[in-house]
mmCIF file of C-alpha atoms in Angstrom:
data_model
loop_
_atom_site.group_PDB
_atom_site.id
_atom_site.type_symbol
_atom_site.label_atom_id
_atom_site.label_comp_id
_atom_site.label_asym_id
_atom_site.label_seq_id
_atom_site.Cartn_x
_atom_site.Cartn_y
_atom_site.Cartn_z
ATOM 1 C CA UNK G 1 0.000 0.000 0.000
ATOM 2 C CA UNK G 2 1.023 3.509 -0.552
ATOM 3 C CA UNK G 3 2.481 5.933 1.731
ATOM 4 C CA UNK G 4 0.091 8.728 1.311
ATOM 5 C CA UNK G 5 -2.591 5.673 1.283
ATOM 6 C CA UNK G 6 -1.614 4.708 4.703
ATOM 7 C CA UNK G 7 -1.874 7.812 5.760
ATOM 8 C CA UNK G 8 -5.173 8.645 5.010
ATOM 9 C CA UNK G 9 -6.575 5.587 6.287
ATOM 10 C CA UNK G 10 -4.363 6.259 9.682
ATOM 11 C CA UNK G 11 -5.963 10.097 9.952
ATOM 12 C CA UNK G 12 -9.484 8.506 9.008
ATOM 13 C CA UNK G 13 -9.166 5.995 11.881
ATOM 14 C CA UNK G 14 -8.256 8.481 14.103
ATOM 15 C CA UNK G 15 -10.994 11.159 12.944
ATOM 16 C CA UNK G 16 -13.302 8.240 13.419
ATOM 17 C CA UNK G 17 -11.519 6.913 16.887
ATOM 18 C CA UNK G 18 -12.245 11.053 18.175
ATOM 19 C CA UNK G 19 -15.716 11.533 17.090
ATOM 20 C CA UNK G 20 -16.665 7.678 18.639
ATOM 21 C CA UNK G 21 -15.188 9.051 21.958
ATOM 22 C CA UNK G 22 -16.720 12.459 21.416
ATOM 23 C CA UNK G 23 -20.249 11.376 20.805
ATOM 24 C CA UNK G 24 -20.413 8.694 23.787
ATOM 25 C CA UNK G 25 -18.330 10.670 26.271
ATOM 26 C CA UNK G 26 -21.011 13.784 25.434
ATOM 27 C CA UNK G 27 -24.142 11.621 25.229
ATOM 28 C CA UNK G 28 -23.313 9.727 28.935
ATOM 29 C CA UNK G 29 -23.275 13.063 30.242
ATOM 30 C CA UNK G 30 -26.124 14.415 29.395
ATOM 31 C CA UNK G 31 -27.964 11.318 30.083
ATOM 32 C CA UNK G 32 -26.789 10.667 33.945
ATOM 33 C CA UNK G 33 -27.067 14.198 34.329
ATOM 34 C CA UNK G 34 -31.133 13.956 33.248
ATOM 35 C CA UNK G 35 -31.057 11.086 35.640
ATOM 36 C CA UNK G 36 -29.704 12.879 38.904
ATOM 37 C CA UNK G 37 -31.239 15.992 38.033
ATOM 38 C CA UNK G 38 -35.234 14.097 37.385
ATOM 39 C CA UNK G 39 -35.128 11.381 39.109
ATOM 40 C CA UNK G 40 -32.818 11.855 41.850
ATOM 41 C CA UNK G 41 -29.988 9.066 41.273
ATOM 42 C CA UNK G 42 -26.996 10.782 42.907
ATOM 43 C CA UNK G 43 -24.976 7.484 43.585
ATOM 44 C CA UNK G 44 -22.480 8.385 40.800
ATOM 45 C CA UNK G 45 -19.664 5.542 42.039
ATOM 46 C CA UNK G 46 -21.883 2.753 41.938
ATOM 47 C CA UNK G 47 -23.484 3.622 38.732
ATOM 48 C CA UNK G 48 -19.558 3.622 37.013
ATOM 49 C CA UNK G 49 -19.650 -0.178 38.548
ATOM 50 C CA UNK G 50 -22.960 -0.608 36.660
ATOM 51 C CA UNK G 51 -20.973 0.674 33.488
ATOM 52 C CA UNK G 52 -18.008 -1.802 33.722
ATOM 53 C CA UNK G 53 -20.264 -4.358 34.532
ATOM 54 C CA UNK G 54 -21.815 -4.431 31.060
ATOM 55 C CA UNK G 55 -18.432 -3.406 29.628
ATOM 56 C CA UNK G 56 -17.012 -6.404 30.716
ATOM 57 C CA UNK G 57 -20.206 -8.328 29.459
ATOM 58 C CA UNK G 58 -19.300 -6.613 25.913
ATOM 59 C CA UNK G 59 -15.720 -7.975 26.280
ATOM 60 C CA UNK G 60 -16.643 -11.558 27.110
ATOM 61 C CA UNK G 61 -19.024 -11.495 24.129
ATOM 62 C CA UNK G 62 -16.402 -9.885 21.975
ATOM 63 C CA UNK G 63 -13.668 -13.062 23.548
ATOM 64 C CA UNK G 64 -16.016 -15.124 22.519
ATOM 65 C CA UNK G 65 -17.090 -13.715 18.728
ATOM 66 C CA UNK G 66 -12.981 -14.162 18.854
ATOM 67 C CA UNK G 67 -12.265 -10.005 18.717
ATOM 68 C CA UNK G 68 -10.214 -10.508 21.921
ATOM 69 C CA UNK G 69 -7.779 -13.113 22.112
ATOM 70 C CA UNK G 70 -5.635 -14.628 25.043
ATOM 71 C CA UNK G 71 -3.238 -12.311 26.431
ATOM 72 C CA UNK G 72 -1.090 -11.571 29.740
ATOM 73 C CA UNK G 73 -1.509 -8.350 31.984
ATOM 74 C CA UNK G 74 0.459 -9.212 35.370
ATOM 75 C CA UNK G 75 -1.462 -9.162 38.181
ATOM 76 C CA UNK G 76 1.076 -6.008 39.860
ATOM 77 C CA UNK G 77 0.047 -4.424 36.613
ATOM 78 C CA UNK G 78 -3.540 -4.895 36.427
ATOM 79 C CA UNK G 79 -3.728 -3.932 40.256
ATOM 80 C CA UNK G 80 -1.824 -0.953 39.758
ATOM 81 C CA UNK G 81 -4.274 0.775 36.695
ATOM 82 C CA UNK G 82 -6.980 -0.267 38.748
ATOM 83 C CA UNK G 83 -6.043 1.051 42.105
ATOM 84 C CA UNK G 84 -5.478 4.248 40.132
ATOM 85 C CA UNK G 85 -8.617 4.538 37.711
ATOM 86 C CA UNK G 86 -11.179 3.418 40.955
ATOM 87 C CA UNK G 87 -9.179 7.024 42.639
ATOM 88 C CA UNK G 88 -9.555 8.699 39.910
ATOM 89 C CA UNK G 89 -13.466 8.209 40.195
ATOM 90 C CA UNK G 90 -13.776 8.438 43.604
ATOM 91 C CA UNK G 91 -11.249 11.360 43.514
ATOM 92 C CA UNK G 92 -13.215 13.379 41.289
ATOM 93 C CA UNK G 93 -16.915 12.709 42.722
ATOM 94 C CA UNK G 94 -15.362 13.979 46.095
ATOM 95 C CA UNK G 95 -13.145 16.785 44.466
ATOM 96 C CA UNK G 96 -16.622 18.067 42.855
ATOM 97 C CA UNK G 97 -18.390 17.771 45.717
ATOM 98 C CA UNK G 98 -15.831 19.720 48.754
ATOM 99 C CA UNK G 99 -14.618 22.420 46.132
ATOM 100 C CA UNK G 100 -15.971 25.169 44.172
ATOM 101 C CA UNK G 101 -17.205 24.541 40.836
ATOM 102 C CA UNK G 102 -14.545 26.969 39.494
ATOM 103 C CA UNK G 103 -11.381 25.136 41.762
ATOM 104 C CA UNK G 104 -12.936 21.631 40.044
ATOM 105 C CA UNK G 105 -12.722 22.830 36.797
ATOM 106 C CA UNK G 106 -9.386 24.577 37.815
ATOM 107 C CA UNK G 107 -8.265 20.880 39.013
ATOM 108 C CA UNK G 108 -9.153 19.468 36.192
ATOM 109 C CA UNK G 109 -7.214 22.053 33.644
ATOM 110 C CA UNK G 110 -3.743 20.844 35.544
ATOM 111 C CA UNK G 111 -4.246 16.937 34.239
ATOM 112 C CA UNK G 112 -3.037 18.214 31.221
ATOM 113 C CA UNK G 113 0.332 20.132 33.037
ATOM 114 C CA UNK G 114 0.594 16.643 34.627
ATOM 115 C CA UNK G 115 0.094 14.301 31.690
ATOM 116 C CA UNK G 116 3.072 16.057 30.268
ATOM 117 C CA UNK G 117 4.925 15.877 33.179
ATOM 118 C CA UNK G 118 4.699 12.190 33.480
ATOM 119 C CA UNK G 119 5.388 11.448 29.240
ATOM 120 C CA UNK G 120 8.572 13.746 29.752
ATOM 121 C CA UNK G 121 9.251 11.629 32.505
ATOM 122 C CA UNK G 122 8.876 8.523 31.236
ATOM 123 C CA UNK G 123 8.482 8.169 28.300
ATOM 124 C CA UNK G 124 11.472 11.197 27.203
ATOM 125 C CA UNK G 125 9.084 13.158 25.385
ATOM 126 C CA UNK G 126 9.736 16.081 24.205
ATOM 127 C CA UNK G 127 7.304 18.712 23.070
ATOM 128 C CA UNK G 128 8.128 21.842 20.628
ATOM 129 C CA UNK G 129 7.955 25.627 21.599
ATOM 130 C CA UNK G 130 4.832 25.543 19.502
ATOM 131 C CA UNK G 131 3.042 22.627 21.145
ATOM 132 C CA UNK G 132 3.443 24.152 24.561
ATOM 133 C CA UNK G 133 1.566 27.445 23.584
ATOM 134 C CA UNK G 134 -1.291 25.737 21.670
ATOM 135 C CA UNK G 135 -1.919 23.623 25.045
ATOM 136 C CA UNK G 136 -1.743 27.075 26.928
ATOM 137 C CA UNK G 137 -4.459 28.848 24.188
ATOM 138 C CA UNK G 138 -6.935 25.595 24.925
ATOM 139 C CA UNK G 139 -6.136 25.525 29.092
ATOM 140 C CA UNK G 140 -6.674 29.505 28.803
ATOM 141 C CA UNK G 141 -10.139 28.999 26.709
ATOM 142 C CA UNK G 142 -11.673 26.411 28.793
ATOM 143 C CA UNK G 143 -10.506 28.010 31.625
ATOM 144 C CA UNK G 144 -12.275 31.473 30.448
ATOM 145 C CA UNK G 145 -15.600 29.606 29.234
ATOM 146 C CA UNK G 146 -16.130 27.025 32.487
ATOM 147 C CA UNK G 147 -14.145 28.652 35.399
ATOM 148 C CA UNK G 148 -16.290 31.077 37.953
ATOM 149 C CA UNK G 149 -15.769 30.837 41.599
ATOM 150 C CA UNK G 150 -12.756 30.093 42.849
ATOM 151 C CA UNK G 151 -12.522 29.102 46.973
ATOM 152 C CA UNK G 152 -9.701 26.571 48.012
ATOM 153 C CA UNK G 153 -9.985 24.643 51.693
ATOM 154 C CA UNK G 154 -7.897 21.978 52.672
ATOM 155 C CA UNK G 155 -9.533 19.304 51.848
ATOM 156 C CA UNK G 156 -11.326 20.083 48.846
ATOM 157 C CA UNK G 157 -7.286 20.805 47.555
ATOM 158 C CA UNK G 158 -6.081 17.155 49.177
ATOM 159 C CA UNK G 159 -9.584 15.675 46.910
ATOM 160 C CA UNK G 160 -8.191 17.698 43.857
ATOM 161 C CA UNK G 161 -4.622 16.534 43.995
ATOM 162 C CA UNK G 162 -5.590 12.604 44.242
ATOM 163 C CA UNK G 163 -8.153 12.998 41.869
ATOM 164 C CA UNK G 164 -5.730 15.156 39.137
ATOM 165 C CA UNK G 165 -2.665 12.568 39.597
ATOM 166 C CA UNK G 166 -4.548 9.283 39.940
ATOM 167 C CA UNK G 167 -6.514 10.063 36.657
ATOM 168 C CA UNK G 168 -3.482 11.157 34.732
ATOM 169 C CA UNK G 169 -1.655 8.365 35.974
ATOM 170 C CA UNK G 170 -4.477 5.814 34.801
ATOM 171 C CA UNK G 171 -4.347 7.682 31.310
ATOM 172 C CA UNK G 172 -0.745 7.211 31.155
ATOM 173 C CA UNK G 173 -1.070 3.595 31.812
ATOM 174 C CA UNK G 174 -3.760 2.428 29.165
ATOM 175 C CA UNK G 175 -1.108 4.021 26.547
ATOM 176 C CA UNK G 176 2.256 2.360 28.656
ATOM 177 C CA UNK G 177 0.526 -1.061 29.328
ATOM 178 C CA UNK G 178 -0.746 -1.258 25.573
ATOM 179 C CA UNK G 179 2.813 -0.492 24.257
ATOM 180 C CA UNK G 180 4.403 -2.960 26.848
ATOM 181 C CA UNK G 181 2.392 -6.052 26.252
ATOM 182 C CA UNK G 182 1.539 -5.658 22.916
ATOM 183 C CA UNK G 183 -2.200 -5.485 24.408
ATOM 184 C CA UNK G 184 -5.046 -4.201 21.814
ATOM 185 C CA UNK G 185 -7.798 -2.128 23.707
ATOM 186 C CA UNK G 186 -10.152 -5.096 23.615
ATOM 187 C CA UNK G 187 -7.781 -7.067 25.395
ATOM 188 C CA UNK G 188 -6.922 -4.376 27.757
ATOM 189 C CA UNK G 189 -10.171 -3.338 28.678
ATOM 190 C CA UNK G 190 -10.882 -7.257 28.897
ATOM 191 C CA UNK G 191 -8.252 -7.774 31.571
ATOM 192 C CA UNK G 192 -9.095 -4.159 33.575
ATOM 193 C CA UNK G 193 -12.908 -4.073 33.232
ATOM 194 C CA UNK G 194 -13.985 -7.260 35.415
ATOM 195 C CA UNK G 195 -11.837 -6.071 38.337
ATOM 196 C CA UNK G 196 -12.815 -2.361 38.230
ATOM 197 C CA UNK G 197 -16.423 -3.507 38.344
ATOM 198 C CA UNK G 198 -16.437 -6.130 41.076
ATOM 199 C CA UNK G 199 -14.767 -3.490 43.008
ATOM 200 C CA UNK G 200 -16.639 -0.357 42.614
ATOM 201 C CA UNK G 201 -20.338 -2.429 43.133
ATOM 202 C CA UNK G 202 -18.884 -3.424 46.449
ATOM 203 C CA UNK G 203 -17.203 0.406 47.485
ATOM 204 C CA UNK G 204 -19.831 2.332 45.351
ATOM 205 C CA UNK G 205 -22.557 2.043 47.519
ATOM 206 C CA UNK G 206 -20.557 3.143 50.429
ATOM 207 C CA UNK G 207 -18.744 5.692 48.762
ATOM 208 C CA UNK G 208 -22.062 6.868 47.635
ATOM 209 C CA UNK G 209 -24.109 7.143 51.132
ATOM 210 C CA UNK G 210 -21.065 8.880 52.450
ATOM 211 C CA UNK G 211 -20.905 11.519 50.180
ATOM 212 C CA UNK G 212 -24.473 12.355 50.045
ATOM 213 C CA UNK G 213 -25.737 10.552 53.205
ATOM 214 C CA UNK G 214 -28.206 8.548 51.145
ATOM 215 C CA UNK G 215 -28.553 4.789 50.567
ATOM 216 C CA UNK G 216 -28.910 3.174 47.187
ATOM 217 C CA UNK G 217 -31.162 0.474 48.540
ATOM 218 C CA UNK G 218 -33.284 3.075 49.509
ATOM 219 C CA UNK G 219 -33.902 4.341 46.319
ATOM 220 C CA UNK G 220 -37.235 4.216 44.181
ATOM 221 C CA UNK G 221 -36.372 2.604 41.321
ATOM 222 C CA UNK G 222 -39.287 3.098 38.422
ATOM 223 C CA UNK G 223 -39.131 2.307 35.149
ATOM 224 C CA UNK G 224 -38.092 5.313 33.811
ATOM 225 C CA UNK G 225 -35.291 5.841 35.624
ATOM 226 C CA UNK G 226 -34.314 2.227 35.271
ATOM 227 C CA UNK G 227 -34.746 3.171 30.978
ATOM 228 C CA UNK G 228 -32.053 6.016 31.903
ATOM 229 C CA UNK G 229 -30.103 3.702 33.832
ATOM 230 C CA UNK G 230 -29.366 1.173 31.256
ATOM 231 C CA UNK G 231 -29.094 3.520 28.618
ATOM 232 C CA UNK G 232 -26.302 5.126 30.515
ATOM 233 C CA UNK G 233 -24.790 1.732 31.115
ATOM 234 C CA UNK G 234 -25.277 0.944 27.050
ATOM 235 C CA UNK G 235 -23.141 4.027 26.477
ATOM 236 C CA UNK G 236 -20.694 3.852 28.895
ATOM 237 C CA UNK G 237 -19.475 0.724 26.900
ATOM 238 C CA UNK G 238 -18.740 3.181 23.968
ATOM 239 C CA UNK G 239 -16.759 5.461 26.367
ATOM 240 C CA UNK G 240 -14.950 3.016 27.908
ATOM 241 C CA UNK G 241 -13.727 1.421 24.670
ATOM 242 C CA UNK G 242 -12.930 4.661 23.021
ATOM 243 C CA UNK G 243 -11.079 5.719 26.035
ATOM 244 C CA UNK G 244 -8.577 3.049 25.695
ATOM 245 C CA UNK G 245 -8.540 3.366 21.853
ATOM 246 C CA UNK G 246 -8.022 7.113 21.777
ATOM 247 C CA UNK G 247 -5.072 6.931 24.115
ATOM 248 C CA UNK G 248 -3.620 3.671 22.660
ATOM 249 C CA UNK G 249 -3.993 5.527 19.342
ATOM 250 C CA UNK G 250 -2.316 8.976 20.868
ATOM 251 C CA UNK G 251 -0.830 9.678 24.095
ATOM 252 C CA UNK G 252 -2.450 11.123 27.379
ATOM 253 C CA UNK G 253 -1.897 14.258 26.619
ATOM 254 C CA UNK G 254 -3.362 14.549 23.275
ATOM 255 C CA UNK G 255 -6.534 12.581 24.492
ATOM 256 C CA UNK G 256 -7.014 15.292 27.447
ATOM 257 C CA UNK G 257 -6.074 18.446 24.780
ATOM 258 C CA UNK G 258 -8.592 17.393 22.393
ATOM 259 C CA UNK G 259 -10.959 15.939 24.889
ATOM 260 C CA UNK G 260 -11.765 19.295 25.711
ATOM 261 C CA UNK G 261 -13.335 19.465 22.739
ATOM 262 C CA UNK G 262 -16.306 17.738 24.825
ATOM 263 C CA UNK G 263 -16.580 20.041 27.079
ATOM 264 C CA UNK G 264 -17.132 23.084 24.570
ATOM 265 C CA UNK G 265 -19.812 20.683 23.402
ATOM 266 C CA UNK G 266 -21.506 19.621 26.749
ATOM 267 C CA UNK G 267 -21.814 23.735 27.514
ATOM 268 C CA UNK G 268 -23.440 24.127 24.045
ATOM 269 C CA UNK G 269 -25.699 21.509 24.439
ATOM 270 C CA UNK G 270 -26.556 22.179 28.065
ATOM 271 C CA UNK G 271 -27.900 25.539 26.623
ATOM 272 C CA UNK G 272 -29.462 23.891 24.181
ATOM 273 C CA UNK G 273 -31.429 21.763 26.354
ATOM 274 C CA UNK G 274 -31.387 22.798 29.609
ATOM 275 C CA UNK G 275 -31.296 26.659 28.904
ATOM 276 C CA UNK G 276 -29.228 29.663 27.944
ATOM 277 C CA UNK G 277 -28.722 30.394 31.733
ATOM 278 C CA UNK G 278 -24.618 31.520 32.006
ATOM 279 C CA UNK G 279 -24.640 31.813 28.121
ATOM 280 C CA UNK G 280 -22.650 34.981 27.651
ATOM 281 C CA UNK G 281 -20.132 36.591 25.736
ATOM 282 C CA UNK G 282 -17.374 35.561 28.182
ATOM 283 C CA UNK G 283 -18.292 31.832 27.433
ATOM 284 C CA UNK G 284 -18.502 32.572 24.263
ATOM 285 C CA UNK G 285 -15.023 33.725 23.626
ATOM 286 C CA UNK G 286 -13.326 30.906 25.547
ATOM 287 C CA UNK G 287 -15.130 28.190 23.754
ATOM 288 C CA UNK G 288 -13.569 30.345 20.769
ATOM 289 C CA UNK G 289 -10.201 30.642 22.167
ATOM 290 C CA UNK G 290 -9.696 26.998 22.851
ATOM 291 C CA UNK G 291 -11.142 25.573 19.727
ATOM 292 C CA UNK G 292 -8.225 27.679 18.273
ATOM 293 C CA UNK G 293 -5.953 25.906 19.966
ATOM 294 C CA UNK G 294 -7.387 22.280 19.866
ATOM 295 C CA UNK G 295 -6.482 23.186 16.042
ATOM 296 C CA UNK G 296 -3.120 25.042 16.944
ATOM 297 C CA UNK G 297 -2.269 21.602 18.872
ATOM 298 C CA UNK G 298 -3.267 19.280 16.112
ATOM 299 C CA UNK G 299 -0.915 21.186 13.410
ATOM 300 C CA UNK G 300 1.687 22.125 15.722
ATOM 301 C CA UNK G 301 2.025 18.286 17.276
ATOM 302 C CA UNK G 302 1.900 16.695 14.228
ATOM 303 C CA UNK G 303 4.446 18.572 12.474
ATOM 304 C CA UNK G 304 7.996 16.943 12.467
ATOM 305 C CA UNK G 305 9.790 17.745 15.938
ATOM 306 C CA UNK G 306 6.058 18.880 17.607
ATOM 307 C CA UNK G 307 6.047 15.912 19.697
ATOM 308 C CA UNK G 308 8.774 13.258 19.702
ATOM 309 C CA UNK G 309 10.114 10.336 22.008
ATOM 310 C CA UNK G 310 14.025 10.451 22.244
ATOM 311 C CA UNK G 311 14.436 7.222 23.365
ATOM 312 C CA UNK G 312 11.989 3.594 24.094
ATOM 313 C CA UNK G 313 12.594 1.956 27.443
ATOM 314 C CA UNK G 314 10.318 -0.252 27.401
ATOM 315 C CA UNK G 315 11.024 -2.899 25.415
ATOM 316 C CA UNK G 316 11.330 -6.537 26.626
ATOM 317 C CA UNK G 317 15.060 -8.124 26.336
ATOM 318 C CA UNK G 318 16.680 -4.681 25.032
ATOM 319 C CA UNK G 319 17.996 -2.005 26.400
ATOM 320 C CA UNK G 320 18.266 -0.457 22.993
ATOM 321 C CA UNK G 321 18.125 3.028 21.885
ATOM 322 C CA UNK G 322 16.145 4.467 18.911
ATOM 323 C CA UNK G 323 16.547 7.562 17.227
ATOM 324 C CA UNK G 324 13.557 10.163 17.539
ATOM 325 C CA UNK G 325 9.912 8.748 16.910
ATOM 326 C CA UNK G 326 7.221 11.195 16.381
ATOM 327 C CA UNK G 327 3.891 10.580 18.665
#
């Protein structure tokens, strides 16, 4: 196949991997929101163990369709992504609910400062004068369109900082643990999903009644909420799998640059649907100021030198060294 052939099918995979994350990461959002705002469900930690749940039914029907095949994920490994992802959830439910709205979002900007932090790290990437700014315009337009109050207490800052490094750390691994075992996202998600779901159904529910004092066994569950609740969990499938696509595709970083994309999208649509309320020109021009640097990032990074790795360490039986790859 050609060159310029292979390329075009790579950038249409990747167009399609964004816009699969994009729609599913946008449409679970608005739907558990409609189903804590009408019907009360507020136990956010055990409905993400409802999500992996049928995730990992999707992955033992994909095993057995023969889309996944046997692989290995050590058990220190597999431990490891999950003790981080099930703090990242937790971390953020708690982070949202002890800080300001503006401090979350605020917390949530710095994954991005961190995500670089840990590829430079580890993975001896390094980033062009040109890259840096264009992740400065889209932190400084999200920032301007989504962040309002700002209060800090102790606590709420101790929630933020787990919540920021455990989730950055979790998106660094689904890239380092594909690359390291040769793992597809299938299998990945195979090996990960099971264990993240057995443990968050038995935590969620205490998680839950400790953060808003209410018990989920408690709850009136009618029909329609039930509807919403398995519609979430039918999307969440999507977003999980995309997840680990996007980022095995990319890198951490890119996924969290461009995944601000979704939340320019889940403002517009919350005044679409739930009214203009906050709609104003200050929103406005940071939705426009980091779309122009969601674009800035994509040219900038994928020009030669934009984003390269100097050197692969993690390669079984080598300790070689390879010249610059771009990422």
């Amino acid at each position: 196949m050609a060159p310029s052939s292979k390329a075009d099918k790579k950038a249409a995979g990747d167009v399609a991997a964004w816009m699969f994350n994009v729609v599913t990461s946008v449409g679970i959002i608005i739907v558990n929101k409609a189903l804590m705002a009408n019907y009360g469900f507020f136990f956010a930690t055990t409905l993400t163990g409802m999500h992996f749940v049928t995730t990992t039914l999707m992955t033992i029907v994909l095993r057995w369709l023969g889309y996944i095949q046997a692989s290995h994920l050590p058990l220190l490994d597999l431990l490891k992504f999950v003790l981080c992802a099930n703090f990242s959830i937790v971390g953020m439910n708690i982070s949202l609910m002890w800080n300001s709205v503006g401090f979350y979002q605020i917390a949530k900007l710095s994954m991005i400062p961190v995500s670089c932090l840990l590829e430079v790290s580890f993975d001896k990437i390094r980033y062009s004068r040109d890259t840096k700014l264009s992740i400065v315009v889209v932190l400084l337009g999200v920032a301007v369109c989504t962040v309002t109050d700002v209060s800090v207490n102790t606590k709420g800052f101790i929630a933020a900082f787990v919540a920021v490094w455990s989730t950055a750390l979790q998106q660094y691994y689904v890239h380092y643990l594909q690359r390291k075992y040769s793992l597809s996202s299938f299998n990945l998600l195979g090996h990960t999903a099971p264990v993240q779901a057995g443990s968050l159904l038995l935590l969620g529910p205490l998680v839950d009644y400790w953060l808003t004092n209410k018990r989920i066994d408690r709850f009136d569950f009618t029909f329609p909420s039930l509807v919403f609740i398995i519609l979430s969990c039918t999307i969440a499938i999507g977003t999980n799998l995309s997840q680990f696509i996007c980022i095995g595709r990319f890198t951490a970083v890119s996924f969290q640059v461009i995944g601000h994309m979704k939340t320019i999208l889940v403002l517009i649509l919350g005044f679409l649907f739930f009214g203009k309320e906050g709609l104003n020109i200050q929103v406005v021009v940071g939705m426009l100021i980091a779309v122009c640097g969601m674009i800035w990032y994509g040219n900038a990074s994928s020009k030669p030198g934009g984003k390269e790795r100097r050197s692969h360490s993690i390669k079984h039986g080598s300790d070689s060294s390879q010249a610059d790859d771009k990422v």
